[in-house]
Coordinates of C-alpha atoms in Angstrom, one line a residue:
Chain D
X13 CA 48.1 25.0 114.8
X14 CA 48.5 28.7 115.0
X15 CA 49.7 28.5 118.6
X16 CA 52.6 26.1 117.5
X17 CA 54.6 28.8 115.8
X18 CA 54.8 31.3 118.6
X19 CA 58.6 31.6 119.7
X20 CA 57.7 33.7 122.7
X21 CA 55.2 34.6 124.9
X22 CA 54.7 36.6 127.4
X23 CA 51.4 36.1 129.6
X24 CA 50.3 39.1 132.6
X25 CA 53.9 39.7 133.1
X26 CA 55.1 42.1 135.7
X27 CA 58.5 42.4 137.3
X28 CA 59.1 44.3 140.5
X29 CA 62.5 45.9 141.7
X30 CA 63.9 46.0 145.3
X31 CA 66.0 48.9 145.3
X32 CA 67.0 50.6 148.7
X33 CA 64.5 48.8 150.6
X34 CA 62.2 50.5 147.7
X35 CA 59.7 48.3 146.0
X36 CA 59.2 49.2 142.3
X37 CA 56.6 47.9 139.7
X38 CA 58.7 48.1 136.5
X39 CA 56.3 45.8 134.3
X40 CA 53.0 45.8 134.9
X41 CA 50.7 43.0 132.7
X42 CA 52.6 43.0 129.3
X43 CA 51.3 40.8 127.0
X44 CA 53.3 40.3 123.5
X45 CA 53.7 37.3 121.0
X46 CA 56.7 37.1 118.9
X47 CA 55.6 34.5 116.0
X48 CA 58.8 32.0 114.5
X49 CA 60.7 34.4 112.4
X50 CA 58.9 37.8 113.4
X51 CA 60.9 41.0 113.8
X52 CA 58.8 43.2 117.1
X53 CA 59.9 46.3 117.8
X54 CA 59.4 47.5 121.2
X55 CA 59.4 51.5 121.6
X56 CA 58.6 53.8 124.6
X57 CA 59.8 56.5 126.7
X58 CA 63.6 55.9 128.6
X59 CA 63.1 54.3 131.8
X60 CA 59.7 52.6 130.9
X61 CA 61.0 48.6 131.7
X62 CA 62.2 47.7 127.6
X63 CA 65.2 47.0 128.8
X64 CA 64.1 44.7 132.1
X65 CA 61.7 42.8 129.5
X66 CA 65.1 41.4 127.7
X67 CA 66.5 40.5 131.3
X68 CA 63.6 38.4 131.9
X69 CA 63.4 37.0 128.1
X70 CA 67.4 36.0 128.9
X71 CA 66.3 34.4 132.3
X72 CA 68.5 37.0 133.7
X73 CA 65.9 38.5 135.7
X74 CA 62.7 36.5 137.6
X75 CA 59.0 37.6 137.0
X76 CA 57.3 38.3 139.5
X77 CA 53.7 37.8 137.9
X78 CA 53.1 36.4 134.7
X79 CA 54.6 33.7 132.6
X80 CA 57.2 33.6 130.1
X81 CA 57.3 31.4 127.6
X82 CA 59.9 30.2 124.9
X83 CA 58.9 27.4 122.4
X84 CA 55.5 27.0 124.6
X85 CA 57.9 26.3 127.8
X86 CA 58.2 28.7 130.7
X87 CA 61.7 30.0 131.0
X88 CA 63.9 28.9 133.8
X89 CA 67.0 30.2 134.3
X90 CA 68.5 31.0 130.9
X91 CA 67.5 29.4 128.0
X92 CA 70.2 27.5 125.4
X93 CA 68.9 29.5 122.4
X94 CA 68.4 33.2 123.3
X95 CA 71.0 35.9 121.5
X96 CA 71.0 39.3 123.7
X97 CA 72.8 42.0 121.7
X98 CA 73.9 44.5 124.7
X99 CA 74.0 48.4 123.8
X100 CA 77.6 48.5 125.0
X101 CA 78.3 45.4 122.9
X102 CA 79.9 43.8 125.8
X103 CA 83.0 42.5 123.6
X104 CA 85.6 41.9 126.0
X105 CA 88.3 44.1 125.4
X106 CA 90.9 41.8 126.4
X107 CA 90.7 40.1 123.8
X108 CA 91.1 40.1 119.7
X109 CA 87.8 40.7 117.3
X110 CA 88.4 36.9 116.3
X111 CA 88.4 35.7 119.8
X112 CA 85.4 38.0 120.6
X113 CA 83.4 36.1 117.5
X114 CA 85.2 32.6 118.6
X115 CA 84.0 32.8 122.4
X116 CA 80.3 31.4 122.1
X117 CA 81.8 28.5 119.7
X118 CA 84.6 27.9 122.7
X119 CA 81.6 27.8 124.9
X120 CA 79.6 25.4 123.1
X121 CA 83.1 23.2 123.0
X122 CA 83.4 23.4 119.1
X123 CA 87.2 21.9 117.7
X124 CA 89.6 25.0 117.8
X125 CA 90.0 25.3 113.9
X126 CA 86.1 24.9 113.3
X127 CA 86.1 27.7 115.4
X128 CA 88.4 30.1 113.6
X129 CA 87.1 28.8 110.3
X130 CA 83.0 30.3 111.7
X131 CA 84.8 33.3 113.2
X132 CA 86.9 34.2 110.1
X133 CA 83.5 33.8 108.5
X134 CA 80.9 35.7 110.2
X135 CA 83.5 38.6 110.2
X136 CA 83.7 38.7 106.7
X137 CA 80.0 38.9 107.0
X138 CA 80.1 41.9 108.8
X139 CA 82.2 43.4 106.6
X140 CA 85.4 43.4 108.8
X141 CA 88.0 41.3 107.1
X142 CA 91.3 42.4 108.1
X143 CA 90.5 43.3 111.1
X144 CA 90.9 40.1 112.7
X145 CA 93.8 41.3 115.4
X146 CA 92.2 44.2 116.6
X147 CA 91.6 44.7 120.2
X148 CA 88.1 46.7 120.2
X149 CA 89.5 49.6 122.0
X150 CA 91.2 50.4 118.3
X151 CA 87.5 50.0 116.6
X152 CA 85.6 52.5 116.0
X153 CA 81.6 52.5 117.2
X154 CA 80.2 50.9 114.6
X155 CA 82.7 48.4 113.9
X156 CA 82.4 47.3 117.5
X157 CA 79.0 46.9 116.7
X158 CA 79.2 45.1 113.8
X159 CA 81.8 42.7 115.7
X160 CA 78.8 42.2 118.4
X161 CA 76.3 41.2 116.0
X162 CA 78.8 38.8 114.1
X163 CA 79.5 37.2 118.0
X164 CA 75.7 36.9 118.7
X165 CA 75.5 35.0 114.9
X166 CA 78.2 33.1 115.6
X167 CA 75.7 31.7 118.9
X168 CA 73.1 31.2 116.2
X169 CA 70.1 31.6 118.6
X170 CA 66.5 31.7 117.1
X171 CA 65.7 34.3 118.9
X172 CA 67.9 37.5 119.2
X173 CA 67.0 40.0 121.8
X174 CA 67.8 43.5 121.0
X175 CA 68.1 45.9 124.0
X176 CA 68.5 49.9 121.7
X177 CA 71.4 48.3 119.6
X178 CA 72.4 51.0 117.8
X179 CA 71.5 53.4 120.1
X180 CA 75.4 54.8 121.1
X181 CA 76.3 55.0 117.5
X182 CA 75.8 58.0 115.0
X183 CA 72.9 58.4 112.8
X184 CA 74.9 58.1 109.4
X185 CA 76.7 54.7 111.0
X186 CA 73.0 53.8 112.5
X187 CA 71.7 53.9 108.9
X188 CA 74.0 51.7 107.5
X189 CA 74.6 48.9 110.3
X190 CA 70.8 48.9 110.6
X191 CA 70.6 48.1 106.2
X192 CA 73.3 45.4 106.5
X193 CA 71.5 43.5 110.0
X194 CA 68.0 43.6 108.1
X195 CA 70.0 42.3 105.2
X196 CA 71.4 39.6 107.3
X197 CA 68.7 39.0 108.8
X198 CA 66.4 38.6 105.8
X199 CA 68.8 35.8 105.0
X200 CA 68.9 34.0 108.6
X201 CA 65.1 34.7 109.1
X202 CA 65.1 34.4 113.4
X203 CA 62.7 35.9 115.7
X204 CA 63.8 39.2 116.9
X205 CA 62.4 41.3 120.0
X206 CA 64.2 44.6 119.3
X207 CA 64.0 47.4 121.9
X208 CA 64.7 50.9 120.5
X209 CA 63.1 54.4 121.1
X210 CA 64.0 55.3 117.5
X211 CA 60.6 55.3 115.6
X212 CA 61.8 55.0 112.2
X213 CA 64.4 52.2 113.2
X214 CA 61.4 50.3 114.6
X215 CA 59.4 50.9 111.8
X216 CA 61.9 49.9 109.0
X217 CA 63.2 47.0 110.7
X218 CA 59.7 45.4 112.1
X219 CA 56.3 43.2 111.0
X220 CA 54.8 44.8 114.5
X221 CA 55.5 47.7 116.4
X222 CA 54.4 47.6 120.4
X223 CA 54.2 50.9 122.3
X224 CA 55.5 50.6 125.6
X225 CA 53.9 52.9 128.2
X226 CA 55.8 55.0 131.5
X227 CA 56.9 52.8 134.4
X228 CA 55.0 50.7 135.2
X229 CA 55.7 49.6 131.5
X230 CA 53.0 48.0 130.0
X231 CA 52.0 47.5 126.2
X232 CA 49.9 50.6 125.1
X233 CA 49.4 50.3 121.7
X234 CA 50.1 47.6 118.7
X235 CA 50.9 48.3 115.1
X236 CA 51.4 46.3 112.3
X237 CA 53.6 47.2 109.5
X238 CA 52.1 47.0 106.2
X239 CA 55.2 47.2 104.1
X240 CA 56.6 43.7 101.6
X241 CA 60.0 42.2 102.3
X242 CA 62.9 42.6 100.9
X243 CA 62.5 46.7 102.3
X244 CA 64.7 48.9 100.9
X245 CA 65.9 50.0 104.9
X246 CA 66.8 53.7 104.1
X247 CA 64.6 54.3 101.0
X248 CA 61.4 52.8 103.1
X249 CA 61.1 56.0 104.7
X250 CA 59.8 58.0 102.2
X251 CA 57.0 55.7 101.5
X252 CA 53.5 56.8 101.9
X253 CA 52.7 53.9 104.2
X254 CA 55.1 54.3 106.2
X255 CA 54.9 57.6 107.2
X256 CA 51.2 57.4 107.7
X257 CA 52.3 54.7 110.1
X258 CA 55.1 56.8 112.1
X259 CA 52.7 59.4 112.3
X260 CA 50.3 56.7 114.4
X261 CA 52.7 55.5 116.3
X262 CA 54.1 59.1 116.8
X263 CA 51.0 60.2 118.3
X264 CA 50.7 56.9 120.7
X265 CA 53.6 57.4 122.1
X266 CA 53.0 61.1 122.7
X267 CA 50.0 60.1 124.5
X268 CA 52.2 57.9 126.6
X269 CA 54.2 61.0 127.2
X270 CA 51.3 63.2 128.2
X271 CA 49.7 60.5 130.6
X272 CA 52.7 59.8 132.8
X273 CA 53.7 63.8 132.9
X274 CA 50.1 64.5 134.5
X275 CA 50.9 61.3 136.4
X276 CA 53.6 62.6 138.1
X277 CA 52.1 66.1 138.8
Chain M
X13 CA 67.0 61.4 97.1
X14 CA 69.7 59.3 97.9
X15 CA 72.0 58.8 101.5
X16 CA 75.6 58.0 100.7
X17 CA 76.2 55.7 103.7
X18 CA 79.4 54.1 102.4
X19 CA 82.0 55.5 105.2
X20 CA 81.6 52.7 107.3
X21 CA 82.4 50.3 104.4
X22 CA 85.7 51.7 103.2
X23 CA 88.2 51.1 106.0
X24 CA 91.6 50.3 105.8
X25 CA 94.0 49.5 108.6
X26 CA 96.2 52.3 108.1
X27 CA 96.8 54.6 105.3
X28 CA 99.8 56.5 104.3
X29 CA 98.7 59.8 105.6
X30 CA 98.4 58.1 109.3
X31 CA 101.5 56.6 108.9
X32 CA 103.2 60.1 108.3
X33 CA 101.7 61.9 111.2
X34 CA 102.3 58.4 113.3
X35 CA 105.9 58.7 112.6
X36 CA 106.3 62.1 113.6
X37 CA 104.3 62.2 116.8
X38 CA 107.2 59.1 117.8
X39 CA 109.8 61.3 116.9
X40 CA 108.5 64.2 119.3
X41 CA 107.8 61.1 121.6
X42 CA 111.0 60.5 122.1
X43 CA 112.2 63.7 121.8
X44 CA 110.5 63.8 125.0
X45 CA 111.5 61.1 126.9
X46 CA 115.4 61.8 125.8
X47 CA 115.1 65.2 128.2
X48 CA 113.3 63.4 130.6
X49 CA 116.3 60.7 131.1
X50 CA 119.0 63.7 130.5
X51 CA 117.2 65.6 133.3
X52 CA 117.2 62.5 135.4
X53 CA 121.0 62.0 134.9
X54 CA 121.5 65.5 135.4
X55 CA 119.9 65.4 139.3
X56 CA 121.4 61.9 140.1
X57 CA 125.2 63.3 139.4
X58 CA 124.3 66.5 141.1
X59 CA 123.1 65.0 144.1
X60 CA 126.1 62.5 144.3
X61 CA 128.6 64.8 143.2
X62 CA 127.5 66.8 146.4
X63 CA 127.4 63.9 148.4
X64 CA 130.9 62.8 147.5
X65 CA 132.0 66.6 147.5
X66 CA 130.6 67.6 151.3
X67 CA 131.6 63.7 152.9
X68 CA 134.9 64.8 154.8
X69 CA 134.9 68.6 153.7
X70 CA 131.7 69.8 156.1
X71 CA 130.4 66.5 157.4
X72 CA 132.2 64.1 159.0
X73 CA 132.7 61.1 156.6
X74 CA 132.8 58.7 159.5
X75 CA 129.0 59.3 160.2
X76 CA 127.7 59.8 156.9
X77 CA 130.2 57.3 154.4
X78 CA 130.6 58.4 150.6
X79 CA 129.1 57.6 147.2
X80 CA 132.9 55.9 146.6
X81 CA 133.4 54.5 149.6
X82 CA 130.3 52.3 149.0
X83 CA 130.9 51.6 145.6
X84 CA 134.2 50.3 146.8
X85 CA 132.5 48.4 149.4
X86 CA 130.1 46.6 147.2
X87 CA 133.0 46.1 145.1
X88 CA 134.9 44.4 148.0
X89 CA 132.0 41.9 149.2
X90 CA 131.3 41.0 145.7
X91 CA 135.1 39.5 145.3
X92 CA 134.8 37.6 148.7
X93 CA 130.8 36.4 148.1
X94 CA 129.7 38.0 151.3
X95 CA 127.6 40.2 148.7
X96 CA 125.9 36.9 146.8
X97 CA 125.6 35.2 150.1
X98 CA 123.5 37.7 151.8
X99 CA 121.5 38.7 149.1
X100 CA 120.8 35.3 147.6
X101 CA 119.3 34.8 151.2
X102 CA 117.1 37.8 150.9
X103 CA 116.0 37.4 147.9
X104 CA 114.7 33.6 148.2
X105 CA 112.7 34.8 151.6
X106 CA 111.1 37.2 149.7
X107 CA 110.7 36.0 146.6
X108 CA 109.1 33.0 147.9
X109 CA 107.2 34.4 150.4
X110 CA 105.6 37.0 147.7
X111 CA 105.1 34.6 145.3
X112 CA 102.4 32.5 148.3
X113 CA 101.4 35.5 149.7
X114 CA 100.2 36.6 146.0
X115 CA 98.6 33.0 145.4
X116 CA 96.7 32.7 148.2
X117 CA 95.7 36.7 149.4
X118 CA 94.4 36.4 145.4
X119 CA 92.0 33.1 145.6
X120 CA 90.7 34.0 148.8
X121 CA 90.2 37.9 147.5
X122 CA 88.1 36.1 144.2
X123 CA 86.2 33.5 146.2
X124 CA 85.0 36.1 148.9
X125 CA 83.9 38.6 146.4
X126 CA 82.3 35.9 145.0
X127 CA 80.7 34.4 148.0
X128 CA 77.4 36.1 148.5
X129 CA 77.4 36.4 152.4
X130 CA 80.7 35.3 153.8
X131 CA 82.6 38.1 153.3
X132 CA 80.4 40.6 155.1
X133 CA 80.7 37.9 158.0
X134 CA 84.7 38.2 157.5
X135 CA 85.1 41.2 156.7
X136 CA 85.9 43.2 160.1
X137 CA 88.5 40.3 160.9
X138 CA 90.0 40.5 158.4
X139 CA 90.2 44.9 158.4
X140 CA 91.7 43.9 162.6
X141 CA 94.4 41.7 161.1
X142 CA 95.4 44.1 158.5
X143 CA 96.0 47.4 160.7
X144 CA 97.6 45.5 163.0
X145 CA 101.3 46.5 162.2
X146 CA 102.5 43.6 161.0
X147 CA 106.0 44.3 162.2
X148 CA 105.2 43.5 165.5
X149 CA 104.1 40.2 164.8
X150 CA 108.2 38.9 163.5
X151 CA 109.2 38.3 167.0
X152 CA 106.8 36.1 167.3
X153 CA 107.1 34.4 164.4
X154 CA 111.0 33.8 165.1
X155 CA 109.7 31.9 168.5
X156 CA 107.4 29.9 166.8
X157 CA 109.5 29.0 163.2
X158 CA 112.8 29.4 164.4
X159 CA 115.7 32.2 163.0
X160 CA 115.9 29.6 159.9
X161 CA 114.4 30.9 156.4
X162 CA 110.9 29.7 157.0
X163 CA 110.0 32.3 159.9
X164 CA 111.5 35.0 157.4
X165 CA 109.0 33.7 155.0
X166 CA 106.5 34.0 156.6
X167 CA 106.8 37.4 157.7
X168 CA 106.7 38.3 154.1
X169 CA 103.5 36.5 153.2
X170 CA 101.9 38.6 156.3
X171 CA 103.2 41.6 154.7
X172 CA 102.3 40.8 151.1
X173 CA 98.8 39.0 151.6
X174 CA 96.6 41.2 152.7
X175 CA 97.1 44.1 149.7
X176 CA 97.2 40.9 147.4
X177 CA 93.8 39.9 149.2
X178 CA 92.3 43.6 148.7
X179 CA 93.6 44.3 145.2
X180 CA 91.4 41.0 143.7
X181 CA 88.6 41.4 146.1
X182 CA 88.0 44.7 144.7
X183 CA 88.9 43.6 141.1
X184 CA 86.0 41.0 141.3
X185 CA 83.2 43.7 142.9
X186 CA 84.1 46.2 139.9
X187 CA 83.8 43.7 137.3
X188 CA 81.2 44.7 134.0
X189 CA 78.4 43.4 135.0
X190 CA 77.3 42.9 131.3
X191 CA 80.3 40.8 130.4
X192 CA 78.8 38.4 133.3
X193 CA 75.4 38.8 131.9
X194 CA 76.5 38.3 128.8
X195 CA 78.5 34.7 129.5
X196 CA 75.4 33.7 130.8
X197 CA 73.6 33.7 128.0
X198 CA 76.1 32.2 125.7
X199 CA 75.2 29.1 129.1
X200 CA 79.3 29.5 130.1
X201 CA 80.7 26.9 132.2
X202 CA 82.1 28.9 135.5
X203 CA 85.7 27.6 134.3
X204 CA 85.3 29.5 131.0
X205 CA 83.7 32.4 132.9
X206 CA 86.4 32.2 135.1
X207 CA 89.0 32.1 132.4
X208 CA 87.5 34.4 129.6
X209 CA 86.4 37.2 132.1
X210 CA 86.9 36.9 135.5
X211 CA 91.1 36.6 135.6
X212 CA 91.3 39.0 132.6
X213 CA 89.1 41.6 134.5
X214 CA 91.2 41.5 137.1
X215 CA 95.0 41.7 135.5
X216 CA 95.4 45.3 136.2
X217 CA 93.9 44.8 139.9
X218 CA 97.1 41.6 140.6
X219 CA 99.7 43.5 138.8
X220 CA 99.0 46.7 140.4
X221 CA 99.2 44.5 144.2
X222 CA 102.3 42.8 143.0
X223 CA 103.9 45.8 142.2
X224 CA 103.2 47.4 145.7
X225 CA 104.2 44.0 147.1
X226 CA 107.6 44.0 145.9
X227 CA 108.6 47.0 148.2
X228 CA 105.9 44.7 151.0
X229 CA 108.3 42.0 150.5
X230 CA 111.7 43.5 151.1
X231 CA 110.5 45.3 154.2
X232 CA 109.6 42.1 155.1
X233 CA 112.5 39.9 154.8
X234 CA 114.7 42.5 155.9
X235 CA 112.7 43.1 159.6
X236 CA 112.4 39.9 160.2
X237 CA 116.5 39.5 159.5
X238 CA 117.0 42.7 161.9
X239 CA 114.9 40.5 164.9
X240 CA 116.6 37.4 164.9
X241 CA 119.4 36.1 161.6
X242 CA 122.8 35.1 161.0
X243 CA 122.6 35.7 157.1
X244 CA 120.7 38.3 154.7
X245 CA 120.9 41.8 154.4
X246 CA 119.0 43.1 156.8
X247 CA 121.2 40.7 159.1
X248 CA 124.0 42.7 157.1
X249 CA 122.6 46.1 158.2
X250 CA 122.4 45.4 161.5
X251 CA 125.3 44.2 162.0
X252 CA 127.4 46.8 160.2
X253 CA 125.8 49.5 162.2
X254 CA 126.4 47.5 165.5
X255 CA 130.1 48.1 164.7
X256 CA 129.4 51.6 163.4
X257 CA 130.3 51.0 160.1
X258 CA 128.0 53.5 158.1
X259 CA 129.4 52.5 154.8
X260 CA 128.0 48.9 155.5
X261 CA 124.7 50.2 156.4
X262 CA 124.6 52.1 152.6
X263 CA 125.9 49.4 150.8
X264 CA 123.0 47.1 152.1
X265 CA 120.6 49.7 151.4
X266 CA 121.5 50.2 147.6
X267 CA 121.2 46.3 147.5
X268 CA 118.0 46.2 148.8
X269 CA 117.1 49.4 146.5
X270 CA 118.7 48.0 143.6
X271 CA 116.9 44.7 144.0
X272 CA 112.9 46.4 144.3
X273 CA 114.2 48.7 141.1
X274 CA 114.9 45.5 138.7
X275 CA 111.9 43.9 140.3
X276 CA 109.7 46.6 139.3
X277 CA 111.3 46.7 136.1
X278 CA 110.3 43.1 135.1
X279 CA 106.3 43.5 136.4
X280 CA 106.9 46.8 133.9
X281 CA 107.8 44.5 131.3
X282 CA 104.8 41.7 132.3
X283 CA 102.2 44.6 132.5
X284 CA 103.3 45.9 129.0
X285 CA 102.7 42.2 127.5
X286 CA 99.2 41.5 129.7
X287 CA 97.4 45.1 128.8
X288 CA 98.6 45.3 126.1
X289 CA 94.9 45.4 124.7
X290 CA 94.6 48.7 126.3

């Protein structure tokens, strides 16, 4: 029965890029599990594939080795319930933080005021009430980001696919988006695959942390966080645990580091 | 040790302080665009006054007509309707032309860009047809549709399609690839792609070619009234000047001039409304 609660899988998976008559490896034999209602952190070096592993996750991108697997079926094309928080947000900017939040209700053909009724909602949630009639061009960073999350909860997927989230934004707003999605998430209890090269963010935010080698990316290293639920998400970093733990994962990833620099001389 | 990490929670839409300096930066504003109209005035009635002042003093008015003279001749076909009668003509040709010029250079620019492959089979054809200058073609249109309205038209939609074509072709290849990405995983239909993203993406790109068609559309009406028309002002135009009668010639030109500037106005007004957002 432990098999049945695997959200996702990924099996040998490697993804090649035809760029410029170029053919690159980008993923090379990753192998992860994501269990029902798992948070996995996926950290490594810029460049190294995280963000290709989403695309193929979203069935935006085909494998070209390997299986993917979502509920114990290989993904074709994109599946139904798959939330991708972009690190750019992609909110279109035409249009008001409302519609933003309304659009994957208006997708999934929802009645107009059931729609606005969820929207006005999940804003609230995010802590942007009165900010309904914005146009995101008049947000600031973090607000934009916290109007992206409330969109991809609005799509209520059970899995939500993280590509560096809060990667653009500051480290004080970082701090305090990252509290209030753990809190949310605590509540809402989905599978996330979160891609970040923040260490600490992982850590704070995961059960498992996987350390993602240089292109080809492939999974180097796999650590489990020891630390209870609810987590205080700031406070948790002064724990003893848990810096023993970023030291660990610290050192893998500088290992990572090391390998591909002698690679490439 | 504790991290105060509250500035993100308290935000209000405005407070007084930005409502100060947000009045006083729209005073300086239009501060500003008071001298900018005062210097416009200011070079307008220079160069008429001189006009007006030099016609018959050191040029010879005959050739070269005068700011009143023309006034008086609008004035003059406005009583008798010549002036309503030629422009009304005019303006339908290419009003309606630009309006199916802008409709169908803008679907075929979206489904090309969108087409994979058959654009890059199209493509040089399509670059021939549109340095070929177009002007040339309106004699040939007359023989085939006749000096009637519908030849006149469709000189215009030659002139207007092609920028209209260009302008959304382009708007669709410079799309955000993550908004696509992203309605893809929300599983959109292509008609809410289409509507959500796609035309939205592309406003600026079809009100930036409809502007630059406007002045497209005038030119050409009028050249296809100067080959072959009994009505319109180009007809107007070339028919003054066939009796060397230079104040006719001006007076059609501020028509035409006066009809692009409250044409422009209006897309103006339409691109304030649509972008709004920006």
């Amino acid at each position: 029965m432990a098999e049945a609660n695997i959200k996702l899988e990924l099996k040998n998976l490697s993804v090649r890029y035809l760029t410029k008559g170029q053919n690159t490896l980008a993923l090379n034999d990753v192998n992860i599990k994501v269990k029902d209602g798992e948070f996995v952190s996926v950290v490594g070096p810029s460049g190294c594939g995280k963000s290709t592993l989403l695309k193929v996750v979203s069935g935006l991108l085909k494998p070209a080795g390997g299986t993917a697997l979502i509920d114990n079926k290989e993904i074709k094309g994109v599946p139904s319930d798959v939330g991708m928080v972009f690190q750019n947000d992609a909110l279109l900017p035409w249009k008001t933080v409302l519609e933003n939040v309304r659009l994957p209700l208006a997708i999934a053909n929802q009645s107009k005021a059931q729609q606005l009724d969820r929207a006005r909602e999940l804003i609230k949630m995010v802590g942007l009430e009165g900010f309904e009639g914005f146009y995101p061009k008049q947000l600031s960073g973090g607000m934009k980001k916290r109007v992206a999350l409330a969109r991809t909860f609005a799509h209520d997927p059970s899995i939500f696919l993280m590509d560096e989230p809060f990667g653009p934004l500051d480290a004080q707003t970082r701090v305090s988006i990252g509290e209030e999605f753990l809190k949310i998430w605590e509540r809402v209890g989905k599978s996330v695959l979160f891609i970040t090269h923040d260490i600490e963010e992982a850590i704070a935010l995961s059960d498992r942390v996987l350390v993602m080698s240089n292109r080809p990316g492939t999974i180097k290293a796999e650590f489990t966080v020891p630390l209870e639920r609810p987590r205080p998400f700031y406070d948790i970093r002064f724990d003893s645990r848990f810096k023993e733990l970023q030291r660990e994962v610290w050192e893998s990833l500088a290992d990572v580091e090391k390998e591909s620099e002698e690679f490439r001389v | 040790m504790k991290v105060e990490n509250n500035t993100e929670k308290v935000i209000t839409p405005l407070n007084t302080g930005d409502q100060i300096a947000k009045a006083n930066y729209k005073k300086a504003l239009n501060r500003e665009k008071m001298t900018i109209w005062l210097g416009r005035i200011v070079v307008g009635v220079v160069i008429f006054g001189l006009w007006e002042i030099l016609s018959g003093r050191v040029m010879n008015e005959f050739w070269l007509s005068k700011p009143s003279a023309i006034v008086t001749r609008l004035y003059d076909m406005a009583k008798s309707g010549d002036l309503w009668f030629h422009t009304s003509f005019t303006l339908q040709e290419a009003l309606i032309g630009l309006v199916i010029g802008m409709i169908i250079g803008t679907i075929v620019g979206i489904l090309l860009a969108l087409s994979g492959r058959l654009d890059k089979w199209l493509s040089p054809y399509i670059m021939a047809l549109y340095s070929l200058p177009r002007v040339a073609l309106a004699p040939l249109f007359v023989v085939w549709f006749g000096i009637g309205m519908t030849s006149k038209i469709i000189m215009v939609v030659a002139m207007v399609v092609f920028v209209a074509f260009y302008n959304a072709y382009e708007g669709i290849k410079n799309m955000d690839q993550d908004l696509l990405d992203m309605m893809r995983t929300y599983k959109a239909s292509k008609l809410k792609t289409l509507t959500w993203v796609i035309l939205p993406s592309i406003t600026v790109w079809i009100l930036t070619s409809l502007r630059l068609n406007i002045g497209m559309a005038l030119i050409g009406a009028v050249i296809a009234e100067l080959i072959g028309s009994s009505q319109g002002l180009g007809y107007y135009i070339t028919y003054s000047s066939s009796l060397l009668d230079i104040t006719g010639v001006f007076a059609g030109l501020v028509i035409i001039m006066l009809i692009a500037v409250i044409m422009e106005q209006i897309i103006v007004q339409m691109e304030k409304r649509l972008l709004k957002y920006r």
